[in-house]
PDB file of C-alpha atoms in Angstrom:
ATOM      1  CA  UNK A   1      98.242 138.157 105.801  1.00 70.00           C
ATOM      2  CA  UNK A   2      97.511 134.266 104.916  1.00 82.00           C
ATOM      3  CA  UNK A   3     100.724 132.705 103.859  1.00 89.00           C
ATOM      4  CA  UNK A   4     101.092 131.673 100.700  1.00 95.00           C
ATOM      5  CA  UNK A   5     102.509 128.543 100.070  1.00 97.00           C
ATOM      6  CA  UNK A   6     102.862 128.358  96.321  1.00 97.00           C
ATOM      7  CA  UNK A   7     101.610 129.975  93.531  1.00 96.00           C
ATOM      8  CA  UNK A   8     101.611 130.470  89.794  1.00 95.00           C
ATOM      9  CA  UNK A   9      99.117 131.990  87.185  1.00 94.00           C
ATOM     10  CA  UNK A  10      96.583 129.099  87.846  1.00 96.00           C
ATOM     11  CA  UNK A  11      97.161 128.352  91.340  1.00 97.00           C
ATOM     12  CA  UNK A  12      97.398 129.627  94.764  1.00 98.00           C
ATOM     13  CA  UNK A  13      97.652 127.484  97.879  1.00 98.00           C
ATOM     14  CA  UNK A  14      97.439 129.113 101.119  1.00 98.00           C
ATOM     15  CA  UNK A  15      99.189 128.011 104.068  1.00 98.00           C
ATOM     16  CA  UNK A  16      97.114 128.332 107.652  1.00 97.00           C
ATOM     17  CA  UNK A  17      98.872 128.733 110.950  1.00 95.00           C
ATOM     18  CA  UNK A  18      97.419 125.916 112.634  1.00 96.00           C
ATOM     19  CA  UNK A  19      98.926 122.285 111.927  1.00 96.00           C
ATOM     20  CA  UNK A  20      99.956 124.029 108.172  1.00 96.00           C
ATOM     21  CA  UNK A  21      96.751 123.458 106.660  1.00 98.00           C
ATOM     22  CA  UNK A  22      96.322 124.014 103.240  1.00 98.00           C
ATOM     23  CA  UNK A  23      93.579 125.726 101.051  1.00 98.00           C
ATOM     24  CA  UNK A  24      93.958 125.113  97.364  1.00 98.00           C
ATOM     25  CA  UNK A  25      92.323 127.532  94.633  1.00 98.00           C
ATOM     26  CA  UNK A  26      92.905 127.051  90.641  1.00 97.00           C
ATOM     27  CA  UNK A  27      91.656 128.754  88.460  1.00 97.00           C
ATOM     28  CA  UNK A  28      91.045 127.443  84.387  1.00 97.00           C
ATOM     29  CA  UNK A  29      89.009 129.372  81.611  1.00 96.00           C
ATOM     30  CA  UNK A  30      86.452 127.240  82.797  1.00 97.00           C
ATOM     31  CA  UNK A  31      85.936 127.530  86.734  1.00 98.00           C
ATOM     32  CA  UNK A  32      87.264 128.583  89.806  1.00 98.00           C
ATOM     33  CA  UNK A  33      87.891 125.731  92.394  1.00 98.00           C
ATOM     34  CA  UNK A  34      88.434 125.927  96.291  1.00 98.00           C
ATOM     35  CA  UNK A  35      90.089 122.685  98.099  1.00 98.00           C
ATOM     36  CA  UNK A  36      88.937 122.541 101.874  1.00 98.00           C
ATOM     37  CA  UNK A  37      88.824 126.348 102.843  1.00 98.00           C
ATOM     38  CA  UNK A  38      90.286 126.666 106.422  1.00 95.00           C
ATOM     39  CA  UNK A  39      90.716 127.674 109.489  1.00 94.00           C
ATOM     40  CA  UNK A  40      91.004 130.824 111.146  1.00 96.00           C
ATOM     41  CA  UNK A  41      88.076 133.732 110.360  1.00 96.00           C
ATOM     42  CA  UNK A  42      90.991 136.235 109.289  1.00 96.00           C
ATOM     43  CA  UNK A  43      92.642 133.388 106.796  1.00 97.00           C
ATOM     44  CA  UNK A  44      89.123 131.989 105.670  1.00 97.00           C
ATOM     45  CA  UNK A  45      88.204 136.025 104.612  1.00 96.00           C
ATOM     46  CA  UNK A  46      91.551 136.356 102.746  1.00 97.00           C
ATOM     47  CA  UNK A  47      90.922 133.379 100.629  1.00 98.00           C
ATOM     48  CA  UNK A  48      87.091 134.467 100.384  1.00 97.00           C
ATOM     49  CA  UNK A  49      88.794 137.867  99.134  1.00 97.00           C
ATOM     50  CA  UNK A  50      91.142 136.261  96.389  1.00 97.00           C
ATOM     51  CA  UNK A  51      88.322 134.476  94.728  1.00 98.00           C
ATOM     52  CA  UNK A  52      86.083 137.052  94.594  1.00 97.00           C
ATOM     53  CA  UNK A  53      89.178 139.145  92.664  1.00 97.00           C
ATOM     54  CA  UNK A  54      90.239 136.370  90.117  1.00 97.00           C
ATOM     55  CA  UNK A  55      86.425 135.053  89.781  1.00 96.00           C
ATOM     56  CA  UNK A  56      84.781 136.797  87.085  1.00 96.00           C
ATOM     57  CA  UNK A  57      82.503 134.989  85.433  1.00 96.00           C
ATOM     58  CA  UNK A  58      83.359 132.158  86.282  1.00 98.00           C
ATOM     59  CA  UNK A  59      81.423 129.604  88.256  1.00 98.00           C
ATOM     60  CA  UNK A  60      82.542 128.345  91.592  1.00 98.00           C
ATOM     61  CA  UNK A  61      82.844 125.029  92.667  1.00 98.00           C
ATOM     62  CA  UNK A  62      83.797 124.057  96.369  1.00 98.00           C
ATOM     63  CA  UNK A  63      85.741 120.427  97.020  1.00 98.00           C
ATOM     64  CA  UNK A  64      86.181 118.642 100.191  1.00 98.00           C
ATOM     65  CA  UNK A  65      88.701 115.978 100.674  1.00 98.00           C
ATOM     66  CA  UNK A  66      86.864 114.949 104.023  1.00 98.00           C
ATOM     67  CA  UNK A  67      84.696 116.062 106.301  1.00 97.00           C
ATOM     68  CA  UNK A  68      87.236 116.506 109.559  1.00 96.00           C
ATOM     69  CA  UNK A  69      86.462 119.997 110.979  1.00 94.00           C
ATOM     70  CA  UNK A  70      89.575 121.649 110.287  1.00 94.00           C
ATOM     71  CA  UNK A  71      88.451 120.825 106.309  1.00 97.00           C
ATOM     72  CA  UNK A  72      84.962 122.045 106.345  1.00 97.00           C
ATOM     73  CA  UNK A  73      84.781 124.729 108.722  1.00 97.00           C
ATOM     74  CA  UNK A  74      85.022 127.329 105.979  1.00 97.00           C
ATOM     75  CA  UNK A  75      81.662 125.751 103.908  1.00 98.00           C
ATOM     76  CA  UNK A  76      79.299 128.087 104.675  1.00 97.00           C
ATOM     77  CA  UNK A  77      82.007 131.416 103.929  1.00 98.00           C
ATOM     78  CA  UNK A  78      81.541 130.320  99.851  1.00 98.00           C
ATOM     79  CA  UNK A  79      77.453 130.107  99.884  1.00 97.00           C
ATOM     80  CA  UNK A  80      77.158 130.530  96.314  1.00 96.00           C
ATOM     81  CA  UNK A  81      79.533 127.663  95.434  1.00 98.00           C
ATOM     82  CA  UNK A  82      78.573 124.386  93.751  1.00 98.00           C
ATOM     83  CA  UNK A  83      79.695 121.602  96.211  1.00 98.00           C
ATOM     84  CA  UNK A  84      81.659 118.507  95.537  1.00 98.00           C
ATOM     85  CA  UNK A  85      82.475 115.487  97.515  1.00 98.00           C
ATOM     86  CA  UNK A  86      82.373 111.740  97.972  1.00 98.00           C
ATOM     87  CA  UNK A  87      79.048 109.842  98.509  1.00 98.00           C
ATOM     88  CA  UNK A  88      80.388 109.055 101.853  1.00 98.00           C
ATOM     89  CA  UNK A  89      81.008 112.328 102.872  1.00 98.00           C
ATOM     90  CA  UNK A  90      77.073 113.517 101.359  1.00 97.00           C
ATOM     91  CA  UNK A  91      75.259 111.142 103.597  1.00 97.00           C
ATOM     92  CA  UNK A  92      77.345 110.525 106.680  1.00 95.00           C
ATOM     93  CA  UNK A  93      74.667 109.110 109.738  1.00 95.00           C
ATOM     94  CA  UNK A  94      77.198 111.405 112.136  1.00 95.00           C
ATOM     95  CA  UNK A  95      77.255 115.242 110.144  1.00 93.00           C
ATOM     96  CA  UNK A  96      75.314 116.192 113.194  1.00 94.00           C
ATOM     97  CA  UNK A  97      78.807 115.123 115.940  1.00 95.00           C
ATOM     98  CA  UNK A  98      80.925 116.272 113.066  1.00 95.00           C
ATOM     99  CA  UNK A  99      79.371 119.732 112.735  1.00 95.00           C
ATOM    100  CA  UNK A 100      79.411 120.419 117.060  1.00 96.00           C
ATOM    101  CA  UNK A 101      83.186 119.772 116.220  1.00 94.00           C
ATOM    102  CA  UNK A 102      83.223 122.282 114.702  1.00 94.00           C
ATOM    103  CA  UNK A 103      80.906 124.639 117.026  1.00 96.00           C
ATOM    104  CA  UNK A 104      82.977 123.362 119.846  1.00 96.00           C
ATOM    105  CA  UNK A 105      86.322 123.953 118.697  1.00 95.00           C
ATOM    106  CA  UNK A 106      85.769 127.504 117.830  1.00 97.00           C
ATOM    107  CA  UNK A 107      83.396 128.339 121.140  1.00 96.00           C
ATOM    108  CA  UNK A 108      86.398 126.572 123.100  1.00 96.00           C
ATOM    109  CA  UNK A 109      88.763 129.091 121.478  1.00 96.00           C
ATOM    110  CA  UNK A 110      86.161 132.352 121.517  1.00 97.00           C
ATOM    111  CA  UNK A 111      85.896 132.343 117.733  1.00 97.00           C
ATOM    112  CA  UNK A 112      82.995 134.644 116.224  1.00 96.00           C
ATOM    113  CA  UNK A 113      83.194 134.037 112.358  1.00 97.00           C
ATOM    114  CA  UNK A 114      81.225 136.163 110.452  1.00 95.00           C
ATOM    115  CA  UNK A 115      79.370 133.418 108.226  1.00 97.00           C
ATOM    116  CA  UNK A 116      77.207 130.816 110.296  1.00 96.00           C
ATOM    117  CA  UNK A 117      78.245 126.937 110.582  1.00 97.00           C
ATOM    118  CA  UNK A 118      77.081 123.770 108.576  1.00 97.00           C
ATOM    119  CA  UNK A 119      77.754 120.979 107.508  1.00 98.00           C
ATOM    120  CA  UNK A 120      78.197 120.675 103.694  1.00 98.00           C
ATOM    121  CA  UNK A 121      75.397 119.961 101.629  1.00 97.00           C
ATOM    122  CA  UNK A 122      76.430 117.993  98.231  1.00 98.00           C
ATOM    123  CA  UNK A 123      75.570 118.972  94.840  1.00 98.00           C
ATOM    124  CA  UNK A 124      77.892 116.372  93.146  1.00 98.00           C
ATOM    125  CA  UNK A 125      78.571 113.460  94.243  1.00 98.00           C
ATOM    126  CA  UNK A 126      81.722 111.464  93.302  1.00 98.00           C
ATOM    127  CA  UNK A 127      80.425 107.420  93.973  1.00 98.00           C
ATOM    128  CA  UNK A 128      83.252 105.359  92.137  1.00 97.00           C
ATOM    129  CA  UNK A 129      86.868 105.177  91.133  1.00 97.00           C
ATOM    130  CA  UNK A 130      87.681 106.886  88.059  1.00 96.00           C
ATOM    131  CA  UNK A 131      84.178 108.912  88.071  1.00 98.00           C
ATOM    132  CA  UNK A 132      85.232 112.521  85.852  1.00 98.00           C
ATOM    133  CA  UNK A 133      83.534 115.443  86.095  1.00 98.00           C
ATOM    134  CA  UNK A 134      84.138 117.485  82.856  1.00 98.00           C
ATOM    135  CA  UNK A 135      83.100 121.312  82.483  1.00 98.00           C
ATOM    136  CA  UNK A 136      84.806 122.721  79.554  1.00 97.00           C
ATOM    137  CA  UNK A 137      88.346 122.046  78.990  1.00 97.00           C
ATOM    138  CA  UNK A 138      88.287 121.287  82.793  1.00 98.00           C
ATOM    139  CA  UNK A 139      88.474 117.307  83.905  1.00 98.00           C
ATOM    140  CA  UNK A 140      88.062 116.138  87.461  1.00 98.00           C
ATOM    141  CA  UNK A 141      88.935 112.616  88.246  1.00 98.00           C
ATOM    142  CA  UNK A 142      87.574 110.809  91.714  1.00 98.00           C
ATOM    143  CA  UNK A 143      89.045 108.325  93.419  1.00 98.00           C
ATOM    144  CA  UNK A 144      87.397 107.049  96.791  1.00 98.00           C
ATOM    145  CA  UNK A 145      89.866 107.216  99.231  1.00 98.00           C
ATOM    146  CA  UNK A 146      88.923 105.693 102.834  1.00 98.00           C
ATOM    147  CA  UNK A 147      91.282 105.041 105.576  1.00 98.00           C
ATOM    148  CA  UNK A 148      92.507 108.201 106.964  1.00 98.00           C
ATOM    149  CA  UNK A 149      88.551 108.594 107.210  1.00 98.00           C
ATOM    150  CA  UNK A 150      85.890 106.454 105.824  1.00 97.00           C
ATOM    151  CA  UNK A 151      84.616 109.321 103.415  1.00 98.00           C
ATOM    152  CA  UNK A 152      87.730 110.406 101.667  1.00 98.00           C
ATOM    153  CA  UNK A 153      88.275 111.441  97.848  1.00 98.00           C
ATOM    154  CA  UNK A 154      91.340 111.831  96.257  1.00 98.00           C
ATOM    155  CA  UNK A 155      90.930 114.107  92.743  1.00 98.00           C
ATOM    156  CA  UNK A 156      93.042 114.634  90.209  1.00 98.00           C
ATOM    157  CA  UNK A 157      92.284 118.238  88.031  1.00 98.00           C
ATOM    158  CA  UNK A 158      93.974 118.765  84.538  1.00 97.00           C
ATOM    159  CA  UNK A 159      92.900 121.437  82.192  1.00 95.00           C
ATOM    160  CA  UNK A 160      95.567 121.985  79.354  1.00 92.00           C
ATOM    161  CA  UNK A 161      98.796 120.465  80.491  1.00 87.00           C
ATOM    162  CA  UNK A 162      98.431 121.434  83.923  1.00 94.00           C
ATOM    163  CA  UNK A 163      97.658 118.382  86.353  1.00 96.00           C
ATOM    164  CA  UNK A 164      96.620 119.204  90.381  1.00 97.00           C
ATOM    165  CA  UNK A 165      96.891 116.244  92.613  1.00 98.00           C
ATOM    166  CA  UNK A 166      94.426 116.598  95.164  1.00 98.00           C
ATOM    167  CA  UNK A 167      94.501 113.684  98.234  1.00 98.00           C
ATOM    168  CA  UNK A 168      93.098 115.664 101.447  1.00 97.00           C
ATOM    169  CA  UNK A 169      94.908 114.202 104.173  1.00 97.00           C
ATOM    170  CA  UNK A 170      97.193 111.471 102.846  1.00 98.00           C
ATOM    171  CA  UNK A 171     100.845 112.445 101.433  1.00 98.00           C
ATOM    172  CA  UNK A 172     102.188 114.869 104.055  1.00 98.00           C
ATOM    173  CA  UNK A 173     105.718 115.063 104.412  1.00 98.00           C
ATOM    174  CA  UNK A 174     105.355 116.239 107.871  1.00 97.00           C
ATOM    175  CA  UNK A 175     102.688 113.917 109.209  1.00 98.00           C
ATOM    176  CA  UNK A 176     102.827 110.060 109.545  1.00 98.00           C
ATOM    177  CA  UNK A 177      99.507 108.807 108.492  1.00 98.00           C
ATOM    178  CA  UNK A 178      96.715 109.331 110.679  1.00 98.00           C
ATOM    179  CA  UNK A 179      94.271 106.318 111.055  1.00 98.00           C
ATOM    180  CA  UNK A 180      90.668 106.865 112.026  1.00 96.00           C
ATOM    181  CA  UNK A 181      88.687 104.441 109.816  1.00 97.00           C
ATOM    182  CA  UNK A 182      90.750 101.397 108.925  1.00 97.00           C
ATOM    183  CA  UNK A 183      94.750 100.529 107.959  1.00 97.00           C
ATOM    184  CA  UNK A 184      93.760  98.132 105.208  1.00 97.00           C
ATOM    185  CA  UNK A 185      91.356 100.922 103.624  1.00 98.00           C
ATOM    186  CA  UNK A 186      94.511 103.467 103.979  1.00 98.00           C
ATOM    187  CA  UNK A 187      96.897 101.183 102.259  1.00 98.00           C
ATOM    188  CA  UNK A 188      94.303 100.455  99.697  1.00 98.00           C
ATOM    189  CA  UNK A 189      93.792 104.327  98.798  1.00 98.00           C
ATOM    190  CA  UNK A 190      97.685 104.721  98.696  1.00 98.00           C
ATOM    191  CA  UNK A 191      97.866 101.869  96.178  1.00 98.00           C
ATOM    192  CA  UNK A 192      95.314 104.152  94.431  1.00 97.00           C
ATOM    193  CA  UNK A 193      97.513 107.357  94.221  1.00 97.00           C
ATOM    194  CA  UNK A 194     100.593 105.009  93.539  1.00 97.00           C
ATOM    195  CA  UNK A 195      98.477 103.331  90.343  1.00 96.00           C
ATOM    196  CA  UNK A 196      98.242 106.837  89.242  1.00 95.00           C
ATOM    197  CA  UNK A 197     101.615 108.049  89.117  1.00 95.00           C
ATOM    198  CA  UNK A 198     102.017 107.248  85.124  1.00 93.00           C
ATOM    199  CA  UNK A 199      99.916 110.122  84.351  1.00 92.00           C
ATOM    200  CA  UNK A 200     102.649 112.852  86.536  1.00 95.00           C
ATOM    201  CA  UNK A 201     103.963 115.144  84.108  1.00 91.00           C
ATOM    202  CA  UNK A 202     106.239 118.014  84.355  1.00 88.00           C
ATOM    203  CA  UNK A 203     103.441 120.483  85.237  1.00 92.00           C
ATOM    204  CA  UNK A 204     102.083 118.162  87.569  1.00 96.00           C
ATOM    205  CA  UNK A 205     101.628 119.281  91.553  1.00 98.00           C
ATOM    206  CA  UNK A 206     100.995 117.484  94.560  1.00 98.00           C
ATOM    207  CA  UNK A 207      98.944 119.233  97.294  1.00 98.00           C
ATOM    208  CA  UNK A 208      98.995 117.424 100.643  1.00 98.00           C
ATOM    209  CA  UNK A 209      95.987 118.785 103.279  1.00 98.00           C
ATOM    210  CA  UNK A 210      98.649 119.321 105.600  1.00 98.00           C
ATOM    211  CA  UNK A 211     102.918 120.529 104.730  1.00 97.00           C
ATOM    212  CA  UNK A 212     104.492 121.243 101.642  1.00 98.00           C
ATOM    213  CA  UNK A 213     103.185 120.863  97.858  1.00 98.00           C
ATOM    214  CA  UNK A 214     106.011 119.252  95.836  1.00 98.00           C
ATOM    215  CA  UNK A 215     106.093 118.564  92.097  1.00 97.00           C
ATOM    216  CA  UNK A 216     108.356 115.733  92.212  1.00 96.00           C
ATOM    217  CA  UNK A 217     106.721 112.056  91.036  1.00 96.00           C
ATOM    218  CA  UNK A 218     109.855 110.605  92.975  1.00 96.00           C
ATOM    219  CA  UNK A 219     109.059 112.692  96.663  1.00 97.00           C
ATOM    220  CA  UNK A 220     105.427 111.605  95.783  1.00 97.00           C
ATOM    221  CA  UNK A 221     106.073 107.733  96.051  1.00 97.00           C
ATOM    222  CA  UNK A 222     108.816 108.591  98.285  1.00 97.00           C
ATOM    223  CA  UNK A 223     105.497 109.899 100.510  1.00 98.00           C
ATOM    224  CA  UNK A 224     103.081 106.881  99.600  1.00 98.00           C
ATOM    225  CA  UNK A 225     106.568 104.667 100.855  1.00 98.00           C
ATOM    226  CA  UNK A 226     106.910 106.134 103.838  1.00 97.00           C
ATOM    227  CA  UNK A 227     102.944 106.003 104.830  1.00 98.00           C
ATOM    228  CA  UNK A 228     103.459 102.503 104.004  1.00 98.00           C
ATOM    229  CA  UNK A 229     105.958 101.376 106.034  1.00 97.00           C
ATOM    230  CA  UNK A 230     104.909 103.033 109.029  1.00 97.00           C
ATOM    231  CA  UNK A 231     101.574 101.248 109.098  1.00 98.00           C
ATOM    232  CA  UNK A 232     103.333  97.900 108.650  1.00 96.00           C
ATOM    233  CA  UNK A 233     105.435  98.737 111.859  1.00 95.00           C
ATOM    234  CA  UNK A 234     102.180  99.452 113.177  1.00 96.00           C
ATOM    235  CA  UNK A 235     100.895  96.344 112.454  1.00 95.00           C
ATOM    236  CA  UNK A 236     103.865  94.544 112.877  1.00 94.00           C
ATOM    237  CA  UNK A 237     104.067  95.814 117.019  1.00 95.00           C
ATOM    238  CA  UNK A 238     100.884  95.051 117.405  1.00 94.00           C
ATOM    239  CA  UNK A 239     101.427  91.530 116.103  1.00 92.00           C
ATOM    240  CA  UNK A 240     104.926  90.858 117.617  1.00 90.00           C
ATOM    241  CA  UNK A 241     104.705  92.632 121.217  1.00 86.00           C
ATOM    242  CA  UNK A 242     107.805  94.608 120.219  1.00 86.00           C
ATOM    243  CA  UNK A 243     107.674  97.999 121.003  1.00 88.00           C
ATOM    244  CA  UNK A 244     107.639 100.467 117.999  1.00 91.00           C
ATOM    245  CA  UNK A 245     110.773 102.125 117.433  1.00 91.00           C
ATOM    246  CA  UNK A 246     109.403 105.529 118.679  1.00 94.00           C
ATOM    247  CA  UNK A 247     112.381 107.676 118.580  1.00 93.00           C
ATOM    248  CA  UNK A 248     113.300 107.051 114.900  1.00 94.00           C
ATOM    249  CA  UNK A 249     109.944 108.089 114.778  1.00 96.00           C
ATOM    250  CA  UNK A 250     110.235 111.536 116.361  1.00 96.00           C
ATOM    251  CA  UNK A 251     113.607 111.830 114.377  1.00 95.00           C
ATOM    252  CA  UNK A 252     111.546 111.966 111.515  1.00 96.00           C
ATOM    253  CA  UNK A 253     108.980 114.001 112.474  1.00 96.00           C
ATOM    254  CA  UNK A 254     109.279 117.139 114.496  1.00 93.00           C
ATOM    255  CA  UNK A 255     105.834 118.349 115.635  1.00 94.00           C
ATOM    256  CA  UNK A 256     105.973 115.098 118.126  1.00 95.00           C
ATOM    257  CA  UNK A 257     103.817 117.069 121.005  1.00 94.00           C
ATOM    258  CA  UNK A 258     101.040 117.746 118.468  1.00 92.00           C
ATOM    259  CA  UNK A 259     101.189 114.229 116.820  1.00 96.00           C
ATOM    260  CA  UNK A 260     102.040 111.597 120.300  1.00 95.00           C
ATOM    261  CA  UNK A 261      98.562 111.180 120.718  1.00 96.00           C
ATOM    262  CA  UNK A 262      97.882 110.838 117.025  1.00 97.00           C
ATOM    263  CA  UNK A 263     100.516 107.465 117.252  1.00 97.00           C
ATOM    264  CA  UNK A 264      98.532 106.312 120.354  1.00 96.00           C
ATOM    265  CA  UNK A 265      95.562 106.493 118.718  1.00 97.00           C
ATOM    266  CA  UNK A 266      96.701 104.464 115.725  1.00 97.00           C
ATOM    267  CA  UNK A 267      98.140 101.878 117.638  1.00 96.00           C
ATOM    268  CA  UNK A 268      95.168 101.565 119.516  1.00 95.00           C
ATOM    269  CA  UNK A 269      93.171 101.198 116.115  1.00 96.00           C
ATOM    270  CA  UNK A 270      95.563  98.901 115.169  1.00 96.00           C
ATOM    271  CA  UNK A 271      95.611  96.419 118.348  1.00 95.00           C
ATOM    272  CA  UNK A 272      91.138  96.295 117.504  1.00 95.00           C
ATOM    273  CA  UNK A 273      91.599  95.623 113.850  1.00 94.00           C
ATOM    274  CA  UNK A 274      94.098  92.739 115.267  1.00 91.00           C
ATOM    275  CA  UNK A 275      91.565  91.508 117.689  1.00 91.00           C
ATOM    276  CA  UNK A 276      89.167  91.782 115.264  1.00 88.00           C
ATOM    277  CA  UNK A 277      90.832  89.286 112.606  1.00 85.00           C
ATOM    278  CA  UNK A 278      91.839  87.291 115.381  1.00 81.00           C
ATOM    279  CA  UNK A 279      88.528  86.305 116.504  1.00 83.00           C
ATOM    280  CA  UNK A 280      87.301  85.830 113.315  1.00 78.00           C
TER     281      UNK A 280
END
């Protein structure tokens, strides 16, 4: 059995063994919404399973916060879905790497998944800040949201007075943000999710791509603090020649043999973007 992590009459969010992934699906009168099915063949058929019990009628849409392989390696188990995700994400020059990601980590691991492999193919496209997608009583809002990778979306879903925060892979409270595309684009998109914290209500919830859900505001910007801060030690090494205070770091995060390589990777994003401006 899947974990779950939480759950109520309009929403179930699985919990994956690896790296505690999570898969979102809510359910309104109007659709039936999957966030980023992942990872495993035996956790990708249970959450196949519950939407095919709750469906109905209803049609399904599939949302991906990003294209990283552990987000879209479960595409191709929801064919009949209507796909959503950022421009970015529709028309990436490198789907073709990203997909062998994919193929590779599961051939590396002897994975046989009883669905074949793609990459997503887009039906709607979210291309702008505060783009909504209404169908019904059901609103999505889009907010671009690069830095973690160059083609993330952060989405907001409300249907009566229910609100799901969705930001992919920003917002953990067990990861320190992880850089790939740019620092300045991932403090940008947390100014983004911090802008939108006047519309959190009491049936709000916050569902991070990786740890716990919370439906706090205050743990939220507690979260978009705490991302903050550690990029501006980032930056701040990198500028001074200090070292970064790496054990405070590993107090506050415990997974620090899956996520050492993570830090070295930011700070070596971090000492280019610094090189960068400098020869500019």
């Amino acid at each position: 059995m899947m974990p779950i992590q939480f759950a109520n009459a309009s929403v179930q969010v699985f919990e994956s063994a690896l790296y505690r992934t999570t898969t979102t699906v809510l359910q309104t009168p109007d659709l039936v919404l999957v966030v980023d099915p992942n990872w495993l063949p035996e956790e990708v058929y249970t959450i196949r399973r519950y939407v095919t019990q709750i469906r109905g009628e209803r049609p399904l849409y599939l949302l991906f916060t990003h294209a990283d392989y552990d987000h879209i390696v479960g595409y191709r188990a929801f064919p009949e879905a209507t796909v959503i995700a950022s421009e970015y994400l529709a028309t990436r020059p490198d789907r073709q790497a990203l997909l062998q990601q994919v193929r590779d980590w599961d051939e590396r691991r002897y994975i046989i998944r009883d669905y074949p492999l793609a990459y997503p193919e887009v039906d709607i496209v979210a291309q702008h800040d505060g783009q909504v997608l209404q169908i019904g009583g059901t609103r999505l809002a889009f907010w671009l949201a690069p830095g973690h990778t160059p083609d993330g979306l952060f989405t907001i879903v409300s249907w009566a007075d229910a609100k799901i925060w969705l930001p992919g892979d920003y917002l953990s409270n067990i990861e320190f943000p992880f850089i790939t595309h740019s620092s300045k684009a991932y403090e940008a998109t947390l100014h983004k999710i911090k802008a939108a914290l006047p519309g959190w209500s009491a049936q709000s919830l916050l569902v991070p791509g990786h740890g716990d859900v919370t439906t706090a505001a205050e743990e939220v910007l507690q979260r978009i603090q705490e991302a903050a801060n550690y990029i501006q030690q980032l930056r701040a090494t990198v500028q001074s020649g200090q070292p970064f205070d790496i054990e405070a770091l590993w107090q506050r995060y415990a997974f620090r043999k899956g996520m050492e390589a993570e830090h070295t990777r930011n700070l070596d994003l971090m000492r280019r973007e610094y090189a960068a401006a400098q020869a500019s």
